[in-house]
Short mmCIF file of N, CA and C in Angstrom, two decimals:
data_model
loop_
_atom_site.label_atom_id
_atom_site.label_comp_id
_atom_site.label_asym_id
_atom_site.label_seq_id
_atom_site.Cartn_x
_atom_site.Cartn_y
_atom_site.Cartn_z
N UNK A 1 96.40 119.85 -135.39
CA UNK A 1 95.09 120.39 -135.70
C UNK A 1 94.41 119.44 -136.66
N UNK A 2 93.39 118.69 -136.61
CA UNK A 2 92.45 117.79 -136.82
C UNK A 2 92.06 118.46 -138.18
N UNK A 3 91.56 118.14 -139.99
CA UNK A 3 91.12 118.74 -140.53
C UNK A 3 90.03 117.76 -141.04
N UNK A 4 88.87 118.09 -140.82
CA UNK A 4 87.57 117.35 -141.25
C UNK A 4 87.26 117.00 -142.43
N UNK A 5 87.60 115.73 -143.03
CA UNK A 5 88.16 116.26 -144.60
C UNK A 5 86.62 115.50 -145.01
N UNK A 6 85.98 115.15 -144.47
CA UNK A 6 84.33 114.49 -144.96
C UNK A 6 83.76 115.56 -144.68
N UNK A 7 83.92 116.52 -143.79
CA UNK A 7 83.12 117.93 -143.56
C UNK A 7 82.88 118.93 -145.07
N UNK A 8 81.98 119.20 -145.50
CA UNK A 8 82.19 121.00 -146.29
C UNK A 8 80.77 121.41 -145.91
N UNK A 9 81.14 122.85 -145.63
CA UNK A 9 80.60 123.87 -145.72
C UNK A 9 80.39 124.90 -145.90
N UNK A 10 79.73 125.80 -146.32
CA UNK A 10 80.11 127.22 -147.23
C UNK A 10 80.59 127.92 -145.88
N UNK A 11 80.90 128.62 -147.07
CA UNK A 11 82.35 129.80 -146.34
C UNK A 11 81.90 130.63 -145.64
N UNK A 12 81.82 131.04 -144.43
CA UNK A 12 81.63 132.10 -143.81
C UNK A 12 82.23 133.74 -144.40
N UNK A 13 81.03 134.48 -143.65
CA UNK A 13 81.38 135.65 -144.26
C UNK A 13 82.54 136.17 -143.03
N UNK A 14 83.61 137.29 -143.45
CA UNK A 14 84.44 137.69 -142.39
C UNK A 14 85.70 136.89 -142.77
N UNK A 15 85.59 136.10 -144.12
CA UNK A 15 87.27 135.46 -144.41
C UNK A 15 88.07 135.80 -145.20
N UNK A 16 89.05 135.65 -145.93
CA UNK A 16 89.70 135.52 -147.36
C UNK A 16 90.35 134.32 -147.02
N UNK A 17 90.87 134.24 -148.16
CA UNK A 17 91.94 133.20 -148.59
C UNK A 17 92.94 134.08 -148.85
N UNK A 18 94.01 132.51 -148.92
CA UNK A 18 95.69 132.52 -148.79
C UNK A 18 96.17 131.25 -149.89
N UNK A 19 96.35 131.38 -150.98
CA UNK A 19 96.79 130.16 -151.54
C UNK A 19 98.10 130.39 -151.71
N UNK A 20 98.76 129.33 -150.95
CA UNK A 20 100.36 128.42 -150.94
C UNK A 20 100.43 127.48 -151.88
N UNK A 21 101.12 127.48 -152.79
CA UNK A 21 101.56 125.98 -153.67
C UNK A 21 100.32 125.56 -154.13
N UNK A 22 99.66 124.68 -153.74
CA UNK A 22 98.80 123.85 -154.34
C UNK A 22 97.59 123.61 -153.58
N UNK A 23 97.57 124.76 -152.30
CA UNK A 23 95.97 124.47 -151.29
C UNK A 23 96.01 125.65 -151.31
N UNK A 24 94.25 126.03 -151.22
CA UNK A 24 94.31 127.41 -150.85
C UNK A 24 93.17 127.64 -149.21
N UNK A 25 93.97 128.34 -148.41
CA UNK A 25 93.96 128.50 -147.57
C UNK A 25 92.57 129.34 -146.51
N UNK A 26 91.81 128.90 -146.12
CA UNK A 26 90.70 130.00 -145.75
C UNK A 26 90.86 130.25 -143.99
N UNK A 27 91.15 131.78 -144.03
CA UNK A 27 90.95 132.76 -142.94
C UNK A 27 89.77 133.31 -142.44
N UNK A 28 89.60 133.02 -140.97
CA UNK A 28 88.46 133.50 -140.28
C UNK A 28 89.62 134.90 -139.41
N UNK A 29 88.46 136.35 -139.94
CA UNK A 29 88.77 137.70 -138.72
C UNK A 29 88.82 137.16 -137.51
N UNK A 30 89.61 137.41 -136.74
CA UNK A 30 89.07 137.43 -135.42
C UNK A 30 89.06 138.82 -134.37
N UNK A 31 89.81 139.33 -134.99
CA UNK A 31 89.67 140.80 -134.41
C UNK A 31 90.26 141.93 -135.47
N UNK A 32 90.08 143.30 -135.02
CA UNK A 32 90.04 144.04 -135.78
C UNK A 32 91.09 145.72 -135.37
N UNK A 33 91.78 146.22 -136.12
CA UNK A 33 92.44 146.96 -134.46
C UNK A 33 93.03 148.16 -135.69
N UNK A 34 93.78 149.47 -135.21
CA UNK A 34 93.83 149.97 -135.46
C UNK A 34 95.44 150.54 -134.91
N UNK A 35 96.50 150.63 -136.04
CA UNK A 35 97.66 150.96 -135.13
C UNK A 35 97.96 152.10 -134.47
N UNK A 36 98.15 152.53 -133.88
CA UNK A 36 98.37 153.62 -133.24
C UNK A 36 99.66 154.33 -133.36
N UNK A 37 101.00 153.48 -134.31
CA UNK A 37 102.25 154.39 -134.43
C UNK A 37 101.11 155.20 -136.19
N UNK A 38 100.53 154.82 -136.67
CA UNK A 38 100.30 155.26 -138.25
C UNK A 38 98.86 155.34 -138.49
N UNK A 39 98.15 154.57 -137.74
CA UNK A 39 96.55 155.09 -137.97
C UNK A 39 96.28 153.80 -138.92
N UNK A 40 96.84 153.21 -139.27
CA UNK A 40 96.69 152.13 -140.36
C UNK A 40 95.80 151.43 -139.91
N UNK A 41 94.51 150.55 -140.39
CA UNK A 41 93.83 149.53 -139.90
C UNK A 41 94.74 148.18 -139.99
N UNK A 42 94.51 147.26 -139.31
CA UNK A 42 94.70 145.67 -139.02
C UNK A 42 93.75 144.94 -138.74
N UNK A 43 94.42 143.71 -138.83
CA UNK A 43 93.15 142.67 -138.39
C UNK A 43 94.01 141.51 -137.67
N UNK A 44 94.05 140.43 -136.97
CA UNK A 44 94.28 139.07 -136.35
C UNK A 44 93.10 138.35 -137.21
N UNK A 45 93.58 137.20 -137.31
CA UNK A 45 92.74 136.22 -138.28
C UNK A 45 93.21 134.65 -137.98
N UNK A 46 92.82 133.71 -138.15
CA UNK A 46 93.12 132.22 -137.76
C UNK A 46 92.49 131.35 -138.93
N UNK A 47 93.46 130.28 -139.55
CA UNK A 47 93.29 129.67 -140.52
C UNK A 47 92.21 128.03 -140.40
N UNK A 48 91.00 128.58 -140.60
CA UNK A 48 89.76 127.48 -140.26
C UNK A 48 89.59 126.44 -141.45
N UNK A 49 90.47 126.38 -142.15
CA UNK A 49 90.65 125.50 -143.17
C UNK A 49 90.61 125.60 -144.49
N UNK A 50 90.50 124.09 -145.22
CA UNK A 50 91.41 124.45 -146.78
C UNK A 50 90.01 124.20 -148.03
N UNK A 51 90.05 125.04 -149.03
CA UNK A 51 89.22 125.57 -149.87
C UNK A 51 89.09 124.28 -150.72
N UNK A 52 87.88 123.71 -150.69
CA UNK A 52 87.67 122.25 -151.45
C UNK A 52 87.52 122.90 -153.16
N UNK A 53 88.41 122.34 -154.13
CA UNK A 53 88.34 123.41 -155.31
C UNK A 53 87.22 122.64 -156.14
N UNK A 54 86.78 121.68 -155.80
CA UNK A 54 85.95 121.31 -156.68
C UNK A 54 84.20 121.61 -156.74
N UNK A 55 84.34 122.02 -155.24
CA UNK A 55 82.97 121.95 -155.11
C UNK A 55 82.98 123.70 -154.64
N UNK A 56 84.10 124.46 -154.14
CA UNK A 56 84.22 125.71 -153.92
C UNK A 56 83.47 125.69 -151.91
N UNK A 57 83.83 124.94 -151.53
CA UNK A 57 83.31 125.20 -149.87
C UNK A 57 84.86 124.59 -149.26
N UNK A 58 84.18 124.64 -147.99
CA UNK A 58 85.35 124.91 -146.91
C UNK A 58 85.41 123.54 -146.75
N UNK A 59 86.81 123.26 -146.30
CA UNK A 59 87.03 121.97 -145.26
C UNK A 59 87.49 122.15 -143.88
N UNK A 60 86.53 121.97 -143.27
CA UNK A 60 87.18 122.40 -141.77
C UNK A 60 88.35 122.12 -140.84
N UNK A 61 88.75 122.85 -140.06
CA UNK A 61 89.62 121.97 -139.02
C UNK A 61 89.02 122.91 -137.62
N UNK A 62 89.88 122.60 -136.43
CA UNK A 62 89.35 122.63 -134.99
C UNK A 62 89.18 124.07 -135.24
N UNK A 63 89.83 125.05 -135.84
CA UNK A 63 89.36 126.51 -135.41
C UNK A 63 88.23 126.97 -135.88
N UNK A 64 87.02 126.16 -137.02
CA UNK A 64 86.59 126.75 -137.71
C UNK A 64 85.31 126.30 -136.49
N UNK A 65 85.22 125.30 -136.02
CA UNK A 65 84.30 124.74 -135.07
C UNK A 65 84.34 125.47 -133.90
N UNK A 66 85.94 125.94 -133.27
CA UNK A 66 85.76 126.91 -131.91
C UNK A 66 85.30 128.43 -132.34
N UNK A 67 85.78 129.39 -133.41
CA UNK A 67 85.62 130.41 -133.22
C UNK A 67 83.76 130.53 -133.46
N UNK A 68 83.63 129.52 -134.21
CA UNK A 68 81.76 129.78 -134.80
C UNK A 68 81.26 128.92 -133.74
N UNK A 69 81.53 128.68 -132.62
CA UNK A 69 80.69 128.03 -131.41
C UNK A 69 80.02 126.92 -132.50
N UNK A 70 80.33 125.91 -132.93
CA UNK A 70 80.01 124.69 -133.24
C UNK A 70 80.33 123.70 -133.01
N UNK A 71 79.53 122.11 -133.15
CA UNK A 71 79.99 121.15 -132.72
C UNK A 71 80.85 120.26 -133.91
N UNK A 72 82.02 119.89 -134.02
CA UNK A 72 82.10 119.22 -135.21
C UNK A 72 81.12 117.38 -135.15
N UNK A 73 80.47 117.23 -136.26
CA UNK A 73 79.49 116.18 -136.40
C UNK A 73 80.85 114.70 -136.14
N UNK A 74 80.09 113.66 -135.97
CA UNK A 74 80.88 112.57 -136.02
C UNK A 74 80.06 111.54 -137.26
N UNK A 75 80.59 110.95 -138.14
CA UNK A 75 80.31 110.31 -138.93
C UNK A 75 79.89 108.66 -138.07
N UNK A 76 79.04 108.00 -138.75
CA UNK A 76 79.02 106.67 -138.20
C UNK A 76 79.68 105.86 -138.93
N UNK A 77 80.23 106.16 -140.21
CA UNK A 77 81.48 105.46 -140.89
C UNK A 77 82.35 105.34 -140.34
N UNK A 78 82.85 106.39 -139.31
CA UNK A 78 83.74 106.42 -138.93
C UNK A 78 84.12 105.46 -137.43
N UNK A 79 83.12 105.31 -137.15
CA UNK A 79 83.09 104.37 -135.75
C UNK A 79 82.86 103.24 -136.58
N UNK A 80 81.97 103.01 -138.07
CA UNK A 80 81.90 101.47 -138.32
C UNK A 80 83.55 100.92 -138.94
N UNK A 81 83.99 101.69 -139.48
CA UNK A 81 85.43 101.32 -140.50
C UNK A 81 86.42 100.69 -139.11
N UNK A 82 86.05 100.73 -137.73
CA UNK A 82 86.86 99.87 -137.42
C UNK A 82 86.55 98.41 -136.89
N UNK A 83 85.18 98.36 -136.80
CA UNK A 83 84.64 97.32 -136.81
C UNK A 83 84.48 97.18 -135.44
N UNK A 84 82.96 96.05 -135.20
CA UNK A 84 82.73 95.60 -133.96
C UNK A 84 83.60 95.40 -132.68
N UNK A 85 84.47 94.27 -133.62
CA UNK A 85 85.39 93.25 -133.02
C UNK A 85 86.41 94.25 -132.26
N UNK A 86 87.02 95.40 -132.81
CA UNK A 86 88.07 96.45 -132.54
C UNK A 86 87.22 97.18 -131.05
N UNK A 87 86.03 97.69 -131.54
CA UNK A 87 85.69 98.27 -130.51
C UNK A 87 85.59 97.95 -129.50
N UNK A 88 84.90 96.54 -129.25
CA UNK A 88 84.37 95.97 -128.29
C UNK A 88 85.83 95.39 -127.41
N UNK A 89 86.52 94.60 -128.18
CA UNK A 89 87.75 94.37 -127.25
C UNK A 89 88.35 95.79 -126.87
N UNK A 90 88.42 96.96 -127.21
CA UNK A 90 89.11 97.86 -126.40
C UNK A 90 88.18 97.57 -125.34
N UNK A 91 86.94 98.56 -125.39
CA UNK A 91 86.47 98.12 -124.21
C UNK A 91 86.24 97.26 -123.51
N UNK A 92 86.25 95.97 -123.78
CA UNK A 92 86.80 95.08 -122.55
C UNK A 92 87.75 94.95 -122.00
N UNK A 93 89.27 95.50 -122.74
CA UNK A 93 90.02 95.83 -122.43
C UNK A 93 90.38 96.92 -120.71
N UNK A 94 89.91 98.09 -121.44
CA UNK A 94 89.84 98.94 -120.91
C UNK A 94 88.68 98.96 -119.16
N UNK A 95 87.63 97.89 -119.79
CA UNK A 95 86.83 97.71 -118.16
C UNK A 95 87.49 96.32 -117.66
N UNK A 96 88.63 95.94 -117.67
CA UNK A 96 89.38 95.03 -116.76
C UNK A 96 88.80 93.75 -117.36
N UNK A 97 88.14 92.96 -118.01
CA UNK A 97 87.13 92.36 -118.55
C UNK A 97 88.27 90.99 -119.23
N UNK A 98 89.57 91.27 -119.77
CA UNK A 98 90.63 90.51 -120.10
C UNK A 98 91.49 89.86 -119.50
N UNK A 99 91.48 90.78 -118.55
CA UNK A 99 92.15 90.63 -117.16
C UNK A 99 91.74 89.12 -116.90
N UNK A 100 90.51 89.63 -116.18
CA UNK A 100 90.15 88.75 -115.29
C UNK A 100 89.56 87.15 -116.32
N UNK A 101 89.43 87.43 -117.44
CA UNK A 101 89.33 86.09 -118.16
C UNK A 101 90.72 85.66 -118.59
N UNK A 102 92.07 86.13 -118.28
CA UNK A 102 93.45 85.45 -118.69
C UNK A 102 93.49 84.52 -117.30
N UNK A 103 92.63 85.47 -116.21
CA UNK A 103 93.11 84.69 -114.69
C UNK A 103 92.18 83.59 -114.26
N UNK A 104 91.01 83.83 -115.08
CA UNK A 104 90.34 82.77 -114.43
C UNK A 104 90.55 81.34 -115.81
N UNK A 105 90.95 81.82 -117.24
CA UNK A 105 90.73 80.90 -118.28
C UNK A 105 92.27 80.61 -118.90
N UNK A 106 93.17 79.72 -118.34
CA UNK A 106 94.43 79.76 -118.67
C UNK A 106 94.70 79.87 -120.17
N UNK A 107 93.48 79.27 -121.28
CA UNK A 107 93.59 78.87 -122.41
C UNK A 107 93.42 80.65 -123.34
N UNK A 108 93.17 80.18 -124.83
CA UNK A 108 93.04 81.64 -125.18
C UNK A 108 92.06 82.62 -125.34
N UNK A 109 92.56 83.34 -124.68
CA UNK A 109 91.24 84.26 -124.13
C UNK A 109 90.88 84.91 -125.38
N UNK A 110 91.42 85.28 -126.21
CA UNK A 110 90.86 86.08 -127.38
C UNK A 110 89.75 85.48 -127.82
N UNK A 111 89.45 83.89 -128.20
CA UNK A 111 88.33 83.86 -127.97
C UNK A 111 87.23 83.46 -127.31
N UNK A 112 87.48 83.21 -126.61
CA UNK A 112 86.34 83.29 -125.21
C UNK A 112 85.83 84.91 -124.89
N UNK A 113 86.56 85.95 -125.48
CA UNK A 113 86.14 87.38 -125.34
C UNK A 113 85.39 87.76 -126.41
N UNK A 114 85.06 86.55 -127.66
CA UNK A 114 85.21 87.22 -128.98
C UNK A 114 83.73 87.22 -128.90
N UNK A 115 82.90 85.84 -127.92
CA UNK A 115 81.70 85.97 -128.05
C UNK A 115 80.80 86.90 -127.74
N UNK A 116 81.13 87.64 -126.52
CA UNK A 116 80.07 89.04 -126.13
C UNK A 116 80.20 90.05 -127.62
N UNK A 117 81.17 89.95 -127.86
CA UNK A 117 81.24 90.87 -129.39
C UNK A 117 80.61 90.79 -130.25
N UNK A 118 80.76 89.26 -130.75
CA UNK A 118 79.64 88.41 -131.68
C UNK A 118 78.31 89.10 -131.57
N UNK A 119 77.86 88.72 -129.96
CA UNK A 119 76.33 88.33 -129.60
C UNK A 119 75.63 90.42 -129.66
N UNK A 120 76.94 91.25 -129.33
CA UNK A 120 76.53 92.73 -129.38
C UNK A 120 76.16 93.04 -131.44
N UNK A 121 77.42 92.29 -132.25
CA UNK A 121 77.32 92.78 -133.11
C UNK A 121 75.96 92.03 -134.25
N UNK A 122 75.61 91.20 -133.33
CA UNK A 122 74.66 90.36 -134.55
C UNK A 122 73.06 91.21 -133.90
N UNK A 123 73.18 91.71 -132.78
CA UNK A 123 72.05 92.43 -132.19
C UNK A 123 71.84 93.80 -132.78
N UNK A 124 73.15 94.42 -132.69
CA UNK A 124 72.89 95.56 -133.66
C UNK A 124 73.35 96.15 -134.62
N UNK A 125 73.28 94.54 -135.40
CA UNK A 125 73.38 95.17 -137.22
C UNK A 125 72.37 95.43 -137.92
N UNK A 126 72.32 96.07 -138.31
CA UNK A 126 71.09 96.50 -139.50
C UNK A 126 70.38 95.00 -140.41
N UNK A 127 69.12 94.97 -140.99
CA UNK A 127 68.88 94.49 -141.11
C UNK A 127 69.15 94.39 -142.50
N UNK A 128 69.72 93.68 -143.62
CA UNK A 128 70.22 93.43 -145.37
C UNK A 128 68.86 93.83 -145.68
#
């Protein structure tokens, strides 16, 4: 289970917490029921993530995004921290693109591949 640790957001209503050791724990209801040997109420509940203590909001993980029909956001840090060079050779990788320059270029292909990377990443970097 994925926990969004750049994510916070306030707490939904319908939770409590659970603190273990040293995290404390936030519960989303998910249903609500009533036993039938004793009449006692119950509930089912699923743990949507861990209570940021400093700032007092949530940190999400995958349940807190499925049960509240949300999308979790994607950071662009997160696609930049691996850099051009990473990305772009997977995907050349991945569209056969290595392949066919090991077969047609006996020498080393890493860089003879490095230039489409170059020429993508100097096009769309931001401007200093």
């Amino acid at each position: 289970m994925a926990l969004y640790k750049k994510e916070r957001f306030v707490i939904p209503k319908g939770t409590y917490r659970n603190k273990q050791k040293d995290k404390t724990y936030i519960y989303q209801y998910t249903d609500h029921f009533r036993s039938n040997e004793n009449g006692k109420a119950g509930h089912k509940s699923k743990v949507i993530g861990l209570l940021d203590e400093a700032s007092g909001q949530l940190i999400p993980n995958d349940n807190y995004f499925e049960l509240n029909s949300l999308e979790p956001r994607l950071f662009s840090e997160d696609v930049l921290s691996f850099g051009y060079t990473s990305l772009c050779n997977h995907v050349l990788t991945d569209l056969g693109v290595v392949k066919l320059l090991k077969k047609h270029f006996p020498g080393d292909v890493a860089n003879r591949g490095s230039w489409p990377v170059r020429c993508i990443a100097s096009a769309t970097r931001p401007p200093p």
